[in-house]
mmCIF file of N, CA, C and O in Angstrom:
data_model
loop_
_atom_site.group_PDB
_atom_site.id
_atom_site.type_symbol
_atom_site.label_atom_id
_atom_site.label_comp_id
_atom_site.label_asym_id
_atom_site.label_seq_id
_atom_site.Cartn_x
_atom_site.Cartn_y
_atom_site.Cartn_z
ATOM 1 N N MET A 278 0.821 -1.189 0.000
ATOM 2 C CA MET A 278 0.000 0.000 0.000
ATOM 3 C C MET A 278 0.864 1.250 0.000
ATOM 4 O O MET A 278 0.616 2.148 -0.784
ATOM 5 N N THR A 279 1.866 1.303 0.853
ATOM 6 C CA THR A 279 2.695 2.510 0.917
ATOM 7 C C THR A 279 3.561 2.650 -0.335
ATOM 8 O O THR A 279 3.825 3.773 -0.762
ATOM 9 N N ASP A 280 3.987 1.515 -0.921
ATOM 10 C CA ASP A 280 4.778 1.602 -2.145
ATOM 11 C C ASP A 280 3.942 2.178 -3.287
ATOM 12 O O ASP A 280 4.418 3.003 -4.072
ATOM 13 N N GLY A 281 2.715 1.753 -3.384
ATOM 14 C CA GLY A 281 1.821 2.281 -4.414
ATOM 15 C C GLY A 281 1.538 3.758 -4.196
ATOM 16 O O GLY A 281 1.479 4.538 -5.149
ATOM 17 N N PHE A 282 1.372 4.153 -2.949
ATOM 18 C CA PHE A 282 1.139 5.554 -2.628
ATOM 19 C C PHE A 282 2.359 6.399 -2.975
ATOM 20 O O PHE A 282 2.241 7.475 -3.565
ATOM 21 N N LYS A 283 3.559 5.912 -2.645
ATOM 22 C CA LYS A 283 4.788 6.635 -2.967
ATOM 23 C C LYS A 283 4.966 6.745 -4.479
ATOM 24 O O LYS A 283 5.377 7.787 -4.994
ATOM 25 N N ARG A 284 4.656 5.667 -5.187
ATOM 26 C CA ARG A 284 4.793 5.670 -6.644
ATOM 27 C C ARG A 284 3.818 6.678 -7.255
ATOM 28 O O ARG A 284 4.177 7.446 -8.146
ATOM 29 N N ALA A 285 2.566 6.708 -6.775
ATOM 30 C CA ALA A 285 1.568 7.652 -7.291
ATOM 31 C C ALA A 285 1.969 9.087 -6.962
ATOM 32 O O ALA A 285 1.815 9.995 -7.795
ATOM 33 N N LEU A 286 2.506 9.306 -5.783
ATOM 34 C CA LEU A 286 2.952 10.636 -5.384
ATOM 35 C C LEU A 286 4.122 11.093 -6.256
ATOM 36 O O LEU A 286 4.151 12.234 -6.737
ATOM 37 N N ALA A 287 5.080 10.208 -6.492
ATOM 38 C CA ALA A 287 6.229 10.546 -7.330
ATOM 39 C C ALA A 287 5.788 10.809 -8.771
ATOM 40 O O ALA A 287 6.271 11.741 -9.426
ATOM 41 N N LEU A 288 4.864 9.990 -9.269
ATOM 42 C CA LEU A 288 4.363 10.181 -10.629
ATOM 43 C C LEU A 288 3.614 11.513 -10.754
ATOM 44 O O LEU A 288 3.777 12.242 -11.719
ATOM 45 N N GLY A 289 2.827 11.840 -9.740
ATOM 46 C CA GLY A 289 2.105 13.120 -9.750
ATOM 47 C C GLY A 289 3.058 14.299 -9.685
ATOM 48 O O GLY A 289 2.881 15.297 -10.383
ATOM 49 N N ALA A 290 4.087 14.201 -8.859
ATOM 50 C CA ALA A 290 5.067 15.283 -8.751
ATOM 51 C C ALA A 290 5.831 15.459 -10.056
ATOM 52 O O ALA A 290 6.090 16.586 -10.498
ATOM 53 N N ALA A 291 6.163 14.324 -10.700
ATOM 54 C CA ALA A 291 6.872 14.408 -11.974
ATOM 55 C C ALA A 291 5.982 15.037 -13.046
ATOM 56 O O ALA A 291 6.432 15.841 -13.865
ATOM 57 N N THR A 292 4.718 14.698 -13.045
ATOM 58 C CA THR A 292 3.781 15.266 -14.011
ATOM 59 C C THR A 292 3.632 16.765 -13.813
ATOM 60 O O THR A 292 3.645 17.544 -14.770
ATOM 61 N N VAL A 293 3.508 17.197 -12.576
ATOM 62 C CA VAL A 293 3.392 18.630 -12.281
ATOM 63 C C VAL A 293 4.658 19.356 -12.688
ATOM 64 O O VAL A 293 4.616 20.437 -13.283
ATOM 65 N N ALA A 294 5.817 18.780 -12.387
ATOM 66 C CA ALA A 294 7.084 19.421 -12.752
ATOM 67 C C ALA A 294 7.233 19.513 -14.266
ATOM 68 O O ALA A 294 7.679 20.531 -14.794
ATOM 69 N N LEU A 295 6.845 18.466 -14.970
ATOM 70 C CA LEU A 295 6.938 18.470 -16.432
ATOM 71 C C LEU A 295 5.992 19.501 -17.036
ATOM 72 O O LEU A 295 6.363 20.250 -17.931
ATOM 73 N N ALA A 296 4.779 19.555 -16.521
ATOM 74 C CA ALA A 296 3.811 20.531 -17.030
ATOM 75 C C ALA A 296 4.276 21.948 -16.721
ATOM 76 O O ALA A 296 4.143 22.853 -17.560
ATOM 77 N N GLY A 297 4.821 22.174 -15.551
ATOM 78 C CA GLY A 297 5.322 23.502 -15.201
ATOM 79 C C GLY A 297 6.493 23.913 -16.074
ATOM 80 O O GLY A 297 6.601 25.056 -16.506
ATOM 81 N N GLY A 298 7.389 22.976 -16.372
ATOM 82 C CA GLY A 298 8.514 23.269 -17.253
ATOM 83 C C GLY A 298 8.069 23.596 -18.655
ATOM 84 O O GLY A 298 8.604 24.490 -19.308
ATOM 85 N N THR A 299 7.065 22.884 -19.137
ATOM 86 C CA THR A 299 6.533 23.155 -20.471
ATOM 87 C C THR A 299 5.905 24.540 -20.513
ATOM 88 O O THR A 299 6.098 25.297 -21.460
ATOM 89 N N PHE A 300 5.170 24.894 -19.476
ATOM 90 C CA PHE A 300 4.541 26.211 -19.419
ATOM 91 C C PHE A 300 5.595 27.310 -19.385
ATOM 92 O O PHE A 300 5.503 28.289 -20.114
ATOM 93 N N LEU A 301 6.607 27.146 -18.539
ATOM 94 C CA LEU A 301 7.635 28.181 -18.435
ATOM 95 C C LEU A 301 8.449 28.300 -19.707
ATOM 96 O O LEU A 301 8.830 29.403 -20.096
ATOM 97 N N SER A 302 8.705 27.200 -20.391
ATOM 98 C CA SER A 302 9.465 27.289 -21.631
ATOM 99 C C SER A 302 8.640 27.961 -22.721
ATOM 100 O O SER A 302 9.165 28.696 -23.539
ATOM 101 N N SER A 303 7.327 27.732 -22.747
ATOM 102 C CA SER A 303 6.506 28.391 -23.752
ATOM 103 C C SER A 303 6.395 29.883 -23.463
ATOM 104 O O SER A 303 6.348 30.689 -24.379
ATOM 105 N N VAL A 304 6.383 30.277 -22.210
ATOM 106 C CA VAL A 304 6.369 31.700 -21.867
ATOM 107 C C VAL A 304 7.686 32.329 -22.274
ATOM 108 O O VAL A 304 7.737 33.433 -22.795
ATOM 109 N N GLY A 305 8.795 31.631 -22.057
ATOM 110 C CA GLY A 305 10.100 32.147 -22.455
ATOM 111 C C GLY A 305 10.217 32.322 -23.951
ATOM 112 O O GLY A 305 10.768 33.300 -24.429
ATOM 113 N N VAL A 306 9.679 31.400 -24.721
ATOM 114 C CA VAL A 306 9.719 31.508 -26.169
ATOM 115 C C VAL A 306 8.830 32.653 -26.633
ATOM 116 O O VAL A 306 9.193 33.414 -27.515
ATOM 117 N N ALA A 307 7.680 32.812 -26.034
ATOM 118 C CA ALA A 307 6.778 33.889 -26.438
ATOM 119 C C ALA A 307 7.384 35.251 -26.142
ATOM 120 O O ALA A 307 7.217 36.193 -26.911
ATOM 121 N N SER A 308 8.112 35.382 -25.044
ATOM 122 C CA SER A 308 8.692 36.678 -24.728
ATOM 123 C C SER A 308 9.945 36.943 -25.549
ATOM 124 O O SER A 308 10.382 38.079 -25.651
ATOM 125 N N ALA A 309 10.533 35.912 -26.152
ATOM 126 C CA ALA A 309 11.749 36.095 -26.937
ATOM 127 C C ALA A 309 11.458 36.522 -28.367
ATOM 128 O O ALA A 309 12.349 36.975 -29.061
ATOM 129 N N THR A 310 10.222 36.396 -28.833
ATOM 130 C CA THR A 310 9.909 36.788 -30.200
ATOM 131 C C THR A 310 9.854 38.307 -30.279
ATOM 132 O O THR A 310 9.385 38.983 -29.362
ATOM 133 N N PRO A 311 10.341 38.882 -31.387
ATOM 134 C CA PRO A 311 10.337 40.339 -31.508
ATOM 135 C C PRO A 311 8.915 40.863 -31.643
ATOM 136 O O PRO A 311 8.063 40.238 -32.259
ATOM 137 N N SER A 312 8.680 42.025 -31.082
ATOM 138 C CA SER A 312 7.339 42.584 -31.103
ATOM 139 C C SER A 312 7.148 43.617 -32.204
ATOM 140 O O SER A 312 6.045 44.064 -32.441
ATOM 141 N N HIS A 313 8.237 44.046 -32.882
ATOM 142 C CA HIS A 313 8.093 45.048 -33.927
ATOM 143 C C HIS A 313 7.862 44.374 -35.273
ATOM 144 O O HIS A 313 8.184 43.224 -35.476
ATOM 145 N N HIS A 314 7.312 45.132 -36.211
ATOM 146 C CA HIS A 314 6.976 44.585 -37.520
ATOM 147 C C HIS A 314 7.826 45.217 -38.604
ATOM 148 O O HIS A 314 7.358 45.546 -39.662
ATOM 149 N N GLY A 315 9.075 45.423 -38.347
ATOM 150 C CA GLY A 315 9.971 46.013 -39.331
ATOM 151 C C GLY A 315 10.902 47.002 -38.654
ATOM 152 O O GLY A 315 10.628 47.516 -37.568
ATOM 153 N N ASP A 316 12.005 47.276 -39.307
ATOM 154 C CA ASP A 316 12.992 48.189 -38.745
ATOM 155 C C ASP A 316 12.753 49.573 -39.324
ATOM 156 O O ASP A 316 12.971 49.810 -40.503
ATOM 157 N N HIS A 317 12.321 50.510 -38.503
ATOM 158 C CA HIS A 317 12.042 51.863 -38.948
ATOM 159 C C HIS A 317 12.998 52.856 -38.311
ATOM 160 O O HIS A 317 12.687 54.036 -38.206
ATOM 161 N N THR A 318 14.180 52.420 -37.895
ATOM 162 C CA THR A 318 15.108 53.320 -37.222
ATOM 163 C C THR A 318 15.630 54.383 -38.171
ATOM 164 O O THR A 318 15.876 55.506 -37.760
ATOM 165 N N ALA A 319 15.814 54.067 -39.445
ATOM 166 C CA ALA A 319 16.355 55.045 -40.382
ATOM 167 C C ALA A 319 15.330 56.121 -40.730
ATOM 168 O O ALA A 319 15.695 57.242 -41.055
ATOM 169 N N THR A 320 14.040 55.800 -40.676
ATOM 170 C CA THR A 320 13.020 56.771 -41.072
ATOM 171 C C THR A 320 12.318 57.400 -39.878
ATOM 172 O O THR A 320 11.353 58.127 -40.055
ATOM 173 N N ARG A 321 12.792 57.157 -38.687
ATOM 174 C CA ARG A 321 12.116 57.675 -37.502
ATOM 175 C C ARG A 321 12.203 59.197 -37.415
ATOM 176 O O ARG A 321 11.246 59.867 -37.061
ATOM 177 N N HIS A 322 13.359 59.798 -37.767
ATOM 178 C CA HIS A 322 13.558 61.235 -37.596
ATOM 179 C C HIS A 322 13.503 61.994 -38.918
ATOM 180 O O HIS A 322 14.016 63.090 -39.018
ATOM 181 N N VAL A 323 12.862 61.425 -39.918
ATOM 182 C CA VAL A 323 12.798 62.036 -41.233
ATOM 183 C C VAL A 323 11.391 62.564 -41.456
ATOM 184 O O VAL A 323 10.409 61.934 -41.093
ATOM 185 N N ASP A 324 11.299 63.739 -42.068
ATOM 186 C CA ASP A 324 10.000 64.318 -42.407
ATOM 187 C C ASP A 324 9.321 63.444 -43.455
ATOM 188 O O ASP A 324 9.872 63.213 -44.531
ATOM 189 N N ARG A 325 8.140 62.928 -43.125
ATOM 190 C CA ARG A 325 7.448 62.012 -44.027
ATOM 191 C C ARG A 325 6.960 62.701 -45.300
ATOM 192 O O ARG A 325 6.606 62.046 -46.258
ATOM 193 N N GLY A 326 6.930 64.029 -45.322
ATOM 194 C CA GLY A 326 6.521 64.727 -46.533
ATOM 195 C C GLY A 326 7.532 64.595 -47.651
ATOM 196 O O GLY A 326 7.218 64.824 -48.814
ATOM 197 N N ARG A 327 8.752 64.239 -47.329
ATOM 198 C CA ARG A 327 9.807 64.090 -48.331
ATOM 199 C C ARG A 327 10.051 62.636 -48.692
ATOM 200 O O ARG A 327 11.074 62.301 -49.268
ATOM 201 N N CYS A 328 9.130 61.762 -48.360
ATOM 202 C CA CYS A 328 9.301 60.334 -48.628
ATOM 203 C C CYS A 328 8.379 59.894 -49.762
ATOM 204 O O CYS A 328 7.306 60.446 -49.944
ATOM 205 N N HIS A 329 8.822 58.897 -50.489
ATOM 206 C CA HIS A 329 7.978 58.298 -51.511
ATOM 207 C C HIS A 329 8.348 56.829 -51.647
ATOM 208 O O HIS A 329 9.438 56.407 -51.292
ATOM 209 N N MET A 330 7.402 56.057 -52.164
ATOM 210 C CA MET A 330 7.618 54.631 -52.358
ATOM 211 C C MET A 330 8.252 54.395 -53.723
ATOM 212 O O MET A 330 7.801 54.936 -54.721
ATOM 213 N N VAL A 331 9.299 53.585 -53.735
ATOM 214 C CA VAL A 331 9.922 53.164 -54.984
ATOM 215 C C VAL A 331 9.406 51.755 -55.263
ATOM 216 O O VAL A 331 9.517 50.876 -54.415
ATOM 217 N N HIS A 332 8.809 51.569 -56.432
ATOM 218 C CA HIS A 332 8.233 50.274 -56.776
ATOM 219 C C HIS A 332 9.327 49.232 -56.959
ATOM 220 O O HIS A 332 10.475 49.554 -57.245
ATOM 221 N N GLY A 333 8.963 47.978 -56.805
ATOM 222 C CA GLY A 333 9.915 46.893 -57.016
ATOM 223 C C GLY A 333 10.396 46.871 -58.455
ATOM 224 O O GLY A 333 9.661 47.212 -59.374
ATOM 225 N N HIS A 334 11.649 46.490 -58.648
ATOM 226 C CA HIS A 334 12.204 46.463 -59.995
ATOM 227 C C HIS A 334 13.344 45.442 -60.072
ATOM 228 O O HIS A 334 13.912 45.026 -59.074
ATOM 229 N N TRP A 335 13.653 45.055 -61.310
ATOM 230 C CA TRP A 335 14.748 44.136 -61.578
ATOM 231 C C TRP A 335 15.978 44.931 -61.976
ATOM 232 O O TRP A 335 15.880 45.941 -62.660
ATOM 233 N N THR A 336 17.151 44.475 -61.550
ATOM 234 C CA THR A 336 18.415 45.029 -62.034
ATOM 235 C C THR A 336 19.276 43.875 -62.520
ATOM 236 O O THR A 336 19.136 42.741 -62.063
ATOM 237 N N ARG A 337 20.152 44.181 -63.454
ATOM 238 C CA ARG A 337 21.095 43.178 -63.938
ATOM 239 C C ARG A 337 22.388 43.334 -63.154
ATOM 240 O O ARG A 337 22.904 44.435 -63.008
ATOM 241 N N THR A 338 22.921 42.234 -62.659
ATOM 242 C CA THR A 338 24.146 42.241 -61.867
ATOM 243 C C THR A 338 25.195 41.392 -62.571
ATOM 244 O O THR A 338 24.935 40.244 -62.929
ATOM 245 N N TRP A 339 26.388 41.963 -62.773
ATOM 246 C CA TRP A 339 27.476 41.251 -63.428
ATOM 247 C C TRP A 339 28.345 40.563 -62.386
ATOM 248 O O TRP A 339 28.757 41.174 -61.400
ATOM 249 N N HIS A 340 28.610 39.283 -62.587
ATOM 250 C CA HIS A 340 29.519 38.518 -61.730
ATOM 251 C C HIS A 340 30.784 38.271 -62.546
ATOM 252 O O HIS A 340 30.736 37.562 -63.557
ATOM 253 N N PRO A 341 31.909 38.850 -62.142
ATOM 254 C CA PRO A 341 33.121 38.737 -62.958
ATOM 255 C C PRO A 341 33.680 37.313 -63.000
ATOM 256 O O PRO A 341 33.348 36.472 -62.162
ATOM 257 N N ALA A 342 34.566 37.093 -63.982
ATOM 258 C CA ALA A 342 35.209 35.790 -64.123
ATOM 259 C C ALA A 342 36.079 35.514 -62.900
ATOM 260 O O ALA A 342 36.571 36.431 -62.246
ATOM 261 N N TRP A 343 36.270 34.220 -62.594
ATOM 262 C CA TRP A 343 37.071 33.846 -61.423
ATOM 263 C C TRP A 343 37.693 32.482 -61.639
ATOM 264 O O TRP A 343 37.303 31.736 -62.528
ATOM 265 N N ARG A 344 38.687 32.175 -60.832
ATOM 266 C CA ARG A 344 39.326 30.868 -60.862
ATOM 267 C C ARG A 344 39.042 30.158 -59.549
ATOM 268 O O ARG A 344 39.157 30.744 -58.488
ATOM 269 N N ASP A 345 38.686 28.881 -59.636
ATOM 270 C CA ASP A 345 38.429 28.128 -58.416
ATOM 271 C C ASP A 345 39.743 27.626 -57.823
ATOM 272 O O ASP A 345 40.824 27.912 -58.332
ATOM 273 N N ARG A 346 39.671 26.863 -56.765
ATOM 274 C CA ARG A 346 40.877 26.421 -56.067
ATOM 275 C C ARG A 346 41.695 25.418 -56.867
ATOM 276 O O ARG A 346 42.833 25.131 -56.518
ATOM 277 N N HIS A 347 41.111 24.891 -57.944
ATOM 278 C CA HIS A 347 41.836 23.961 -58.804
ATOM 279 C C HIS A 347 42.454 24.679 -60.008
ATOM 280 O O HIS A 347 43.063 24.035 -60.856
ATOM 281 N N GLY A 348 42.275 25.983 -60.080
ATOM 282 C CA GLY A 348 42.839 26.755 -61.180
ATOM 283 C C GLY A 348 41.975 26.790 -62.413
ATOM 284 O O GLY A 348 42.386 27.319 -63.445
ATOM 285 N N VAL A 349 40.764 26.272 -62.335
ATOM 286 C CA VAL A 349 39.862 26.268 -63.490
ATOM 287 C C VAL A 349 39.196 27.642 -63.575
ATOM 288 O O VAL A 349 38.649 28.160 -62.598
ATOM 289 N N ARG A 350 39.260 28.240 -64.770
ATOM 290 C CA ARG A 350 38.674 29.569 -64.960
ATOM 291 C C ARG A 350 37.189 29.441 -65.292
ATOM 292 O O ARG A 350 36.806 28.666 -66.168
ATOM 293 N N HIS A 351 36.373 30.210 -64.586
ATOM 294 C CA HIS A 351 34.937 30.251 -64.836
ATOM 295 C C HIS A 351 34.605 31.629 -65.401
ATOM 296 O O HIS A 351 34.998 32.646 -64.830
ATOM 297 N N PRO A 352 33.886 31.679 -66.508
ATOM 298 C CA PRO A 352 33.615 32.979 -67.129
ATOM 299 C C PRO A 352 32.613 33.807 -66.311
ATOM 300 O O PRO A 352 31.873 33.288 -65.482
ATOM 301 N N GLY A 353 32.618 35.096 -66.578
ATOM 302 C CA GLY A 353 31.655 35.975 -65.934
ATOM 303 C C GLY A 353 30.257 35.744 -66.478
ATOM 304 O O GLY A 353 30.071 35.167 -67.554
ATOM 305 N N TYR A 354 29.255 36.196 -65.716
ATOM 306 C CA TYR A 354 27.875 35.986 -66.153
ATOM 307 C C TYR A 354 26.968 37.051 -65.533
ATOM 308 O O TYR A 354 27.313 37.688 -64.551
ATOM 309 N N TRP A 355 25.835 37.257 -66.163
ATOM 310 C CA TRP A 355 24.823 38.195 -65.688
ATOM 311 C C TRP A 355 23.737 37.447 -64.926
ATOM 312 O O TRP A 355 23.364 36.343 -65.295
ATOM 313 N N THR A 356 23.210 38.069 -63.863
ATOM 314 C CA THR A 356 22.008 37.572 -63.200
ATOM 315 C C THR A 356 21.044 38.729 -63.027
ATOM 316 O O THR A 356 21.447 39.894 -63.065
ATOM 317 N N ARG A 357 19.792 38.401 -62.858
ATOM 318 C CA ARG A 357 18.778 39.423 -62.575
ATOM 319 C C ARG A 357 18.468 39.367 -61.089
ATOM 320 O O ARG A 357 18.262 38.295 -60.519
ATOM 321 N N THR A 358 18.426 40.529 -60.443
ATOM 322 C CA THR A 358 18.171 40.632 -59.008
ATOM 323 C C THR A 358 16.918 41.465 -58.791
ATOM 324 O O THR A 358 16.796 42.562 -59.343
ATOM 325 N N TRP A 359 15.987 40.951 -57.986
ATOM 326 C CA TRP A 359 14.745 41.663 -57.686
ATOM 327 C C TRP A 359 14.938 42.531 -56.453
ATOM 328 O O TRP A 359 15.448 42.080 -55.434
ATOM 329 N N HIS A 360 14.531 43.796 -56.530
ATOM 330 C CA HIS A 360 14.568 44.718 -55.398
ATOM 331 C C HIS A 360 13.131 45.044 -55.031
ATOM 332 O O HIS A 360 12.383 45.565 -55.859
ATOM 333 N N ARG A 361 12.737 44.733 -53.785
ATOM 334 C CA ARG A 361 11.355 44.969 -53.337
ATOM 335 C C ARG A 361 11.036 46.458 -53.318
ATOM 336 O O ARG A 361 11.932 47.290 -53.318
ATOM 337 N N GLU A 362 9.747 46.759 -53.262
ATOM 338 C CA GLU A 362 9.382 48.164 -53.105
ATOM 339 C C GLU A 362 9.778 48.613 -51.709
ATOM 340 O O GLU A 362 9.735 47.844 -50.749
ATOM 341 N N HIS A 363 10.223 49.868 -51.606
ATOM 342 C CA HIS A 363 10.704 50.372 -50.326
ATOM 343 C C HIS A 363 10.504 51.880 -50.261
ATOM 344 O O HIS A 363 10.279 52.545 -51.287
ATOM 345 N N LEU A 364 10.590 52.410 -49.069
ATOM 346 C CA LEU A 364 10.384 53.829 -48.807
ATOM 347 C C LEU A 364 11.710 54.559 -48.942
ATOM 348 O O LEU A 364 12.702 54.171 -48.331
ATOM 349 N N VAL A 365 11.732 55.638 -49.743
ATOM 350 C CA VAL A 365 12.928 56.458 -49.915
ATOM 351 C C VAL A 365 12.623 57.849 -49.393
ATOM 352 O O VAL A 365 11.634 58.460 -49.773
ATOM 353 N N CYS A 366 13.474 58.334 -48.479
ATOM 354 C CA CYS A 366 13.279 59.655 -47.889
ATOM 355 C C CYS A 366 14.514 60.511 -48.146
ATOM 356 O O CYS A 366 15.643 60.051 -47.999
ATOM 357 N N HIS A 367 14.291 61.776 -48.513
ATOM 358 C CA HIS A 367 15.382 62.713 -48.767
ATOM 359 C C HIS A 367 15.426 63.735 -47.652
ATOM 360 O O HIS A 367 14.402 64.274 -47.246
ATOM 361 N N ARG A 368 16.613 64.062 -47.166
ATOM 362 C CA ARG A 368 16.781 64.984 -46.033
ATOM 363 C C ARG A 368 17.301 66.346 -46.468
ATOM 364 O O ARG A 368 18.066 66.931 -45.759
ATOM 365 N N HIS A 369 16.997 66.923 -47.500
ATOM 366 C CA HIS A 369 17.567 68.158 -48.024
ATOM 367 C C HIS A 369 17.914 69.134 -46.963
ATOM 368 O O HIS A 369 17.448 69.544 -46.057
#
């Protein structure tokens, strides 16, 4: 009888400790996530009347020729790079 009681008590204590650890770890993860929705430090002190949105666009980027570690020459090549739309502010 006492062995069963001790086993049930130990099992209950382990369950409570496990549940408490899970709760505390989920609270820690929730508090570690960032609360802001973007970095606006550069535009914080700028007059918004001088800002405008630049639409997304493609640019061509040249990658020059190079030699790898075995001495094999690889020719240069062009790639297209997408630039998202973004806010541009002028501080005249």
